Amino acid sequence: MIGRHEKKRTETSTVDKERAQMTAPSIARRNLPRFLGALAAAAALILALGAGSASAAFGIESFDGEVIQEGGAPASQAGEHPYEAITEFKLNKEEAFPFLPEGSLRDAEVKLPPGFLGNPRAVPICTQQQFHEGGLAFGYGATDCPPSSAVGTAVLGTALLPVVATVYNLVPGPNEPARFGFAALTARVNIHATVKVRPNGDYGLQVTIPNASQGLPVTTNELRLWGVPGDESHDPFRVGPFEGPVRPFLSNPTSCTGPVLTSLRINSWQEPGNYHEASFLSHQAGEPNNPIGAEGCDKLSFEPSLSVQSSPPSAASPTAISATVHVPQHNEDPEGLVSSHLKKAVVALPQGVTINAAASNGLGTCSEAQFGQNSPDPASCPEDSKIGTAEVITPLLEPPLSGSLYQAEQGSNPFGNLLAVYMVVEAQGVRVKLAGKIDLDPVTGQVTTTFDNNPQVPFDDFKLNFFKGVLSNPNGCGNYTYTGSFTSWSAGPVVDTTNSFAINQNCATGGFNPSLSAGSSQPVAGDHAPFSVDVARNDGEQNIAGIGVSLPKGETATLAGVPLCPEANTASASCPAATQVGRVNIAAGVGPQPAWVPQPGKEPTAAYLAGPYKGEPYSLVMKVPVDAGPFNLGTVVVRATIHIDPESAQVSITSDNTIPPILQGVPLEYRHIQIIVDRPGFMLNPTNCTAQAVASTIVSGQGATATPTSPFQVGSCGNLGFKPKLYTRIWGKTNRGANPKFRAVLEPRQGDANVGRVALTLPRSEFLDQGHIKTVCTRVQYAANACPQGSIYGYAKAITPLLDRPIEGPVYLRSSQHKLPDLVASLDGQVHIDLAGRIDSVRGGIRTTFEAPPDVPFSKFILFMKGGQKGLLVNSRNVCAQTYRSTAKLRGQNGRLTTLRPPLKNGRCGKQGRKTK
């Protein structure tokens, strides 16, 4: 079948012949069926003409329009190329001179329905020089424009005779997508109309004709634009034959949402600021009160596809992601229908491609005001908010629309989302601003981007390119699937697409090998100084979920005077400032420069001292507001137990394995977790300069465990003295065979090295009464805190500047691997310490040796042993016969030795007769 645009150009239809023979007045009076608002150029060009005398009654008498098929029937098929688009309006006329308009038209603006489009690239272009030159061509104006650049005709009703002129496709100005014009009578009365795209969100066409000519007293105006200018039926209305390929110029909207509105706004030279408005809805032919809209949307094609690429395709690395939506366009066939325009695009990146927390470094945001979505002005987004580029390729414009992607403000964006993106692209006077919603899966971090209510214009490709580092690739190699979901303006079925890209570089990821760096900021023995722990991991390794750290022996803290965070406040970490003992720093993100929290000017982190937790006497509450760059993801609260070894007093801190791997859909790929305990006068260095290590147990989110260590050693132990004092005393009967009470008091000197070993040998006047060793607590019973009452043989107390109160408790005989049971002091208070001494005999004297007391300072230690039936000591002679001395050999934690010979005092022995040995 031969289409209507494929007829031989020597043949002319009957309708065309009749139309060519019609006079201009008959054309103007023709009864036109009204259907759809004409193209902006069509309405605006007519409105631009008009002149008359000044009058307060200037205004619009009527305004109407239609889009028709060949023969005059309404062109109501969505996406079709109509035969003609026609507009007609009449100005108010003077009562005294009805052939003259009331006032002179100055400016006109016409707004067309969204989606009703004209393609200025469908026909050749007439230059301004050609348009303004040429001789007289009565009825069609005078120009040298190529005949093939004609796109329609204009009929002007004047006080004399109607004037018919040809409308040409002109070279647009620097910031115009299109311009049209026609010459009325002579080249000295030429009219220009500029076509722009409305920036109010619907992106319909808007035509503006400024400073219209006052040379003609026009009262009525009709404009006809041709849907397919190359159709031979239009040859009688151009000066010369059409040359070149026949392409469609006009196309109907692809949305069947009902009647659409065409409106105009005009003012006069006499009253420039006084605008008059009129509009009409698309309607049945000749029936203005019977509105209709486009139909047949189900006949339109819609075949979008999606392509996403990652560059470089390297696992566990920052990446640049590009996404292209391609919609094939069918806009070259004059007989066919255009493709439906894209209304909504939803693109879900593969799981594992996530927002990179490191991208917050130096990142700014663009406010809604700076974006100005509905403003015709350029966006004023800060340069540091730019996160990518965008490009839109459309068949309506020769240069693609290109521009940038900007990071929107958190929460203060059209969606109220954590993340949103602003797209600004422009070319040839067309500026498009779109806001994209970014949703993050709270569990996986999968990124889904939605652009909704896109302009009703055709495009071949819609490209988004995110800068490298904004996103990061999955941790492993393989093929990763992305999906797209696309909705057309024709309301047809949603088109879902699925595809994948490969990650095939840097595949040796996984594992769990974090490192540990820890130590005192001032490693001087016995000094107070901040202590820090830094756990680090590399990109691609399993993420950190929990941290346990064992401090070196002797690295302790002064708990005295430090209040505790109330238990009710620990869950939210809303602890009083007085309970703070340190702070926490974290670095998260993929790449060489992770983002650190806290950042200057942001809310600080904190570590608070709290009370019992999970069976331990103390705990830490760590508060980390994750506020980096322009984003605040909330606050991480992690609690950690503080365990104090009862024998060595070594401190171990173990966090819950709940360090969150993701917040609000943003993965926290921890690169560093630093705990800095820097409360003044809180952390205390050991007084032992032996090389030690900070040990750790780090747990990953997948359950893997690593045990990195960090060397530790303090210095200047030789500068510490070691001169403790020791007092010993017995009470009770002084005769041989009596079982006295016993007390020893050890008083180290403040600022000296802590006690590292004590061996106390009693004089030969005191033997061990093995007959009184009856009930002994087993090690199992002791560990279960279930020693029999009968195994208590004394009492002990330790006073230390580290605690607010002494620690004290019973002294037990506990089973031992040696011949005699051990003497163990069970000291309770703010902490619990077990001080064990080995009992043996040396050169006939009873000796108790405390081999490894904790490297902690104390001002006084008191050991009291019962007498009588529970007395472990027995006098081997009359203790008043002479003064007997104990022998104590002590070693400081710094290695210094001292021997003390305190007298074994007895209050019952008189001064007379006492002999000194």
XYZ file of C-alpha atoms in Angstrom, residues 477-754:
278
model
C 34.348 -11.383 41.978
C 31.526 -12.713 39.834
C 28.531 -11.556 37.836
C 26.275 -9.100 39.613
C 22.687 -8.562 38.561
C 20.972 -5.209 38.264
C 17.356 -4.531 37.400
C 15.296 -1.789 35.823
C 11.602 -1.048 35.989
C 10.166 1.434 33.496
C 6.743 3.034 33.196
C 5.537 4.922 30.121
C 3.272 7.940 29.882
C 0.908 5.773 27.847
C 0.169 3.791 31.036
C 0.973 0.494 29.388
C 2.481 -2.488 31.205
C 5.559 -1.788 33.322
C 8.657 -3.051 31.523
C 11.095 -4.906 33.780
C 14.626 -5.632 32.646
C 17.442 -7.673 34.152
C 21.093 -7.780 33.232
C 24.472 -8.116 34.895
C 28.057 -6.957 34.815
C 31.213 -8.755 35.848
C 33.644 -7.977 38.648
C 36.836 -9.732 37.616
C 39.757 -7.819 39.121
C 41.319 -7.866 42.588
C 39.535 -11.131 43.272
C 41.756 -12.201 46.183
C 39.483 -10.642 48.778
C 37.909 -12.000 51.909
C 39.655 -13.378 54.942
C 40.104 -11.573 58.195
C 43.476 -10.245 59.219
C 43.048 -7.021 61.191
C 45.981 -5.310 62.860
C 46.352 -3.866 66.338
C 48.275 -0.835 67.497
C 48.071 0.125 71.163
C 50.025 1.890 73.838
C 50.466 4.768 76.213
C 50.954 8.244 74.843
C 53.687 8.729 77.462
C 55.239 5.315 78.228
C 56.989 6.302 81.456
C 56.758 3.847 84.322
C 54.293 4.857 87.007
C 52.992 7.944 85.151
C 49.411 8.816 84.339
C 48.983 9.079 80.576
C 46.259 8.466 77.951
C 46.086 4.970 76.558
C 44.826 4.192 73.039
C 43.862 1.143 71.037
C 43.592 1.151 67.240
C 42.142 -1.834 65.376
C 42.537 -1.583 61.586
C 41.452 -3.689 58.637
C 42.106 -3.640 54.909
C 39.598 -3.237 52.091
C 38.047 -6.520 51.082
C 38.390 -8.209 54.450
C 35.435 -9.220 56.572
C 34.077 -6.345 58.595
C 34.683 -5.878 62.311
C 31.827 -6.830 64.622
C 33.465 -7.029 68.055
C 36.718 -6.134 69.807
C 38.331 -7.603 72.904
C 41.582 -6.131 74.248
C 43.755 -7.286 77.150
C 45.884 -4.461 78.511
C 49.416 -5.113 79.698
C 49.786 -6.179 83.316
C 50.075 -3.097 85.458
C 48.214 -0.811 83.016
C 45.422 0.232 85.354
C 43.016 3.060 85.940
C 42.265 5.353 88.864
C 38.597 4.661 89.491
C 38.500 6.701 92.659
C 36.376 9.810 92.262
C 34.974 8.825 88.865
C 31.159 8.668 88.871
C 29.341 5.984 86.908
C 26.831 6.451 84.136
C 23.381 5.531 85.497
C 22.194 2.201 84.153
C 19.025 3.806 82.799
C 21.169 6.019 80.562
C 23.443 3.368 79.130
C 21.195 2.186 76.297
C 21.089 5.636 74.734
C 24.546 6.667 75.941
C 23.002 9.804 77.404
C 25.550 9.695 80.208
C 26.591 12.681 82.327
C 29.751 14.380 81.149
C 31.392 13.654 84.500
C 31.363 9.934 83.685
C 33.356 10.327 80.466
C 36.757 8.652 80.483
C 37.640 8.796 76.799
C 36.485 8.953 73.224
C 36.171 6.802 70.141
C 37.318 7.508 66.600
C 36.229 5.467 63.606
C 37.216 5.562 59.961
C 34.923 3.918 57.450
C 34.697 3.519 53.711
C 36.432 1.898 50.785
C 39.554 3.336 49.223
C 42.743 5.032 50.347
C 41.001 7.829 52.262
C 38.242 6.570 54.548
C 35.995 9.056 56.292
C 36.802 9.777 59.928
C 34.293 10.333 62.698
C 34.181 12.694 64.451
C 35.008 15.492 62.056
C 35.807 19.082 63.006
C 32.711 20.925 64.087
C 30.670 17.735 64.479
C 29.274 16.205 67.659
C 32.125 14.514 69.562
C 32.282 10.855 70.399
C 32.600 9.634 73.973
C 33.413 6.624 76.117
C 31.712 6.589 79.523
C 32.455 4.561 82.623
C 29.454 2.541 83.746
C 28.711 -0.024 86.390
C 28.263 -3.803 86.393
C 27.477 -5.460 83.088
C 27.309 -9.128 82.202
C 28.814 -10.172 85.507
C 31.746 -7.771 85.401
C 32.153 -4.958 87.930
C 32.568 -2.173 85.370
C 31.745 -1.446 81.769
C 32.311 1.101 79.042
C 29.526 2.775 77.115
C 30.860 4.005 73.783
C 28.889 6.618 71.873
C 29.732 7.413 68.248
C 27.533 9.928 66.391
C 28.109 8.893 62.770
C 28.097 12.417 61.423
C 30.492 12.670 58.500
C 30.495 15.216 55.733
C 26.916 16.251 54.948
C 25.310 13.136 56.425
C 24.250 12.167 59.901
C 23.447 8.463 59.974
C 22.554 8.382 63.644
C 24.436 7.292 66.741
C 26.204 4.009 67.325
C 26.126 2.829 70.953
C 28.314 -0.113 71.905
C 28.805 -1.461 75.411
C 31.885 -3.282 76.606
C 32.645 -5.229 79.754
C 35.690 -4.428 81.864
C 37.134 -7.606 83.330
C 39.794 -7.455 86.037
C 41.785 -10.642 86.467
C 41.523 -11.563 90.178
C 45.129 -12.754 90.429
C 47.065 -10.313 88.225
C 44.578 -7.412 88.155
C 45.130 -7.362 84.395
C 42.360 -5.398 82.675
C 40.486 -6.783 79.653
C 37.870 -4.820 77.720
C 35.464 -6.762 75.519
C 32.794 -5.116 73.413
C 29.518 -6.698 72.516
C 29.665 -8.194 69.039
C 27.093 -5.667 67.909
C 29.218 -3.027 66.228
C 26.746 -2.194 63.431
C 27.956 -2.969 59.891
C 25.372 -0.674 58.303
C 23.380 2.418 59.280
C 20.339 3.587 57.315
C 21.519 1.514 54.384
C 25.044 2.952 54.310
C 27.627 0.206 54.970
C 30.210 1.102 57.579
C 33.247 -0.656 56.215
C 35.383 -0.058 59.300
C 38.979 0.716 58.475
C 39.935 1.921 61.948
C 38.285 1.716 65.329
C 40.188 3.715 67.924
C 39.446 3.809 71.634
C 41.316 6.583 73.417
C 41.085 6.712 77.227
C 42.333 10.199 77.989
C 40.588 11.377 81.147
C 43.260 13.314 83.052
C 44.829 11.260 85.853
C 42.850 8.153 84.895
C 45.099 5.651 83.121
C 48.214 4.602 85.030
C 51.299 2.994 83.527
C 52.960 -0.108 84.996
C 56.071 0.137 87.110
C 57.507 -2.948 85.449
C 59.643 -2.213 82.391
C 59.652 -5.748 81.086
C 58.584 -6.023 77.449
C 54.946 -6.984 77.240
C 52.191 -6.998 74.625
C 48.654 -5.789 74.239
C 46.619 -8.802 73.182
C 43.286 -8.776 71.400
C 40.513 -10.936 70.057
C 38.759 -9.380 67.074
C 35.560 -10.927 65.725
C 34.181 -10.402 62.211
C 30.585 -10.142 61.130
C 30.900 -13.612 59.607
C 32.181 -15.120 62.844
C 35.876 -15.238 61.997
C 38.338 -14.526 64.815
C 41.737 -12.863 64.756
C 44.173 -12.337 67.627
C 46.605 -9.570 66.683
C 48.983 -8.200 69.298
C 50.864 -4.984 69.777
C 54.202 -4.691 71.612
C 54.200 -2.648 74.786
C 56.924 -1.467 77.116
C 57.385 1.453 79.466
C 60.688 2.984 80.448
C 62.427 4.845 83.267
C 61.817 2.120 85.831
C 65.268 2.808 87.235
C 64.084 6.245 88.327
C 61.583 4.696 90.723
C 62.575 4.015 94.290
C 61.505 1.033 96.395
C 61.475 1.518 100.156
C 58.377 -0.046 101.694
C 57.765 -0.451 105.402
C 56.624 -3.624 107.163
C 55.142 -4.142 110.607
C 54.492 -7.535 112.246
C 52.731 -8.253 115.526
C 51.224 -11.098 117.547
C 48.605 -11.159 120.321
C 47.643 -13.691 122.923
C 49.446 -15.892 125.399
C 53.179 -15.657 125.205
C 54.094 -19.053 126.579
C 55.358 -21.957 124.559
C 52.534 -23.905 122.844
C 50.157 -20.969 122.751
C 48.427 -20.063 119.444
C 48.722 -16.291 119.013
C 46.924 -13.982 116.633
C 49.097 -12.430 113.959
C 49.044 -9.188 111.981
C 51.332 -7.861 109.255
C 51.077 -4.384 107.775
C 52.956 -3.498 104.564
C 53.161 0.187 103.634
C 54.845 1.056 100.306
C 56.071 4.565 99.764
C 54.014 6.721 97.422
C 55.650 7.156 94.012
C 57.824 4.067 94.358
C 57.659 1.019 92.184
C 54.844 -1.314 93.065
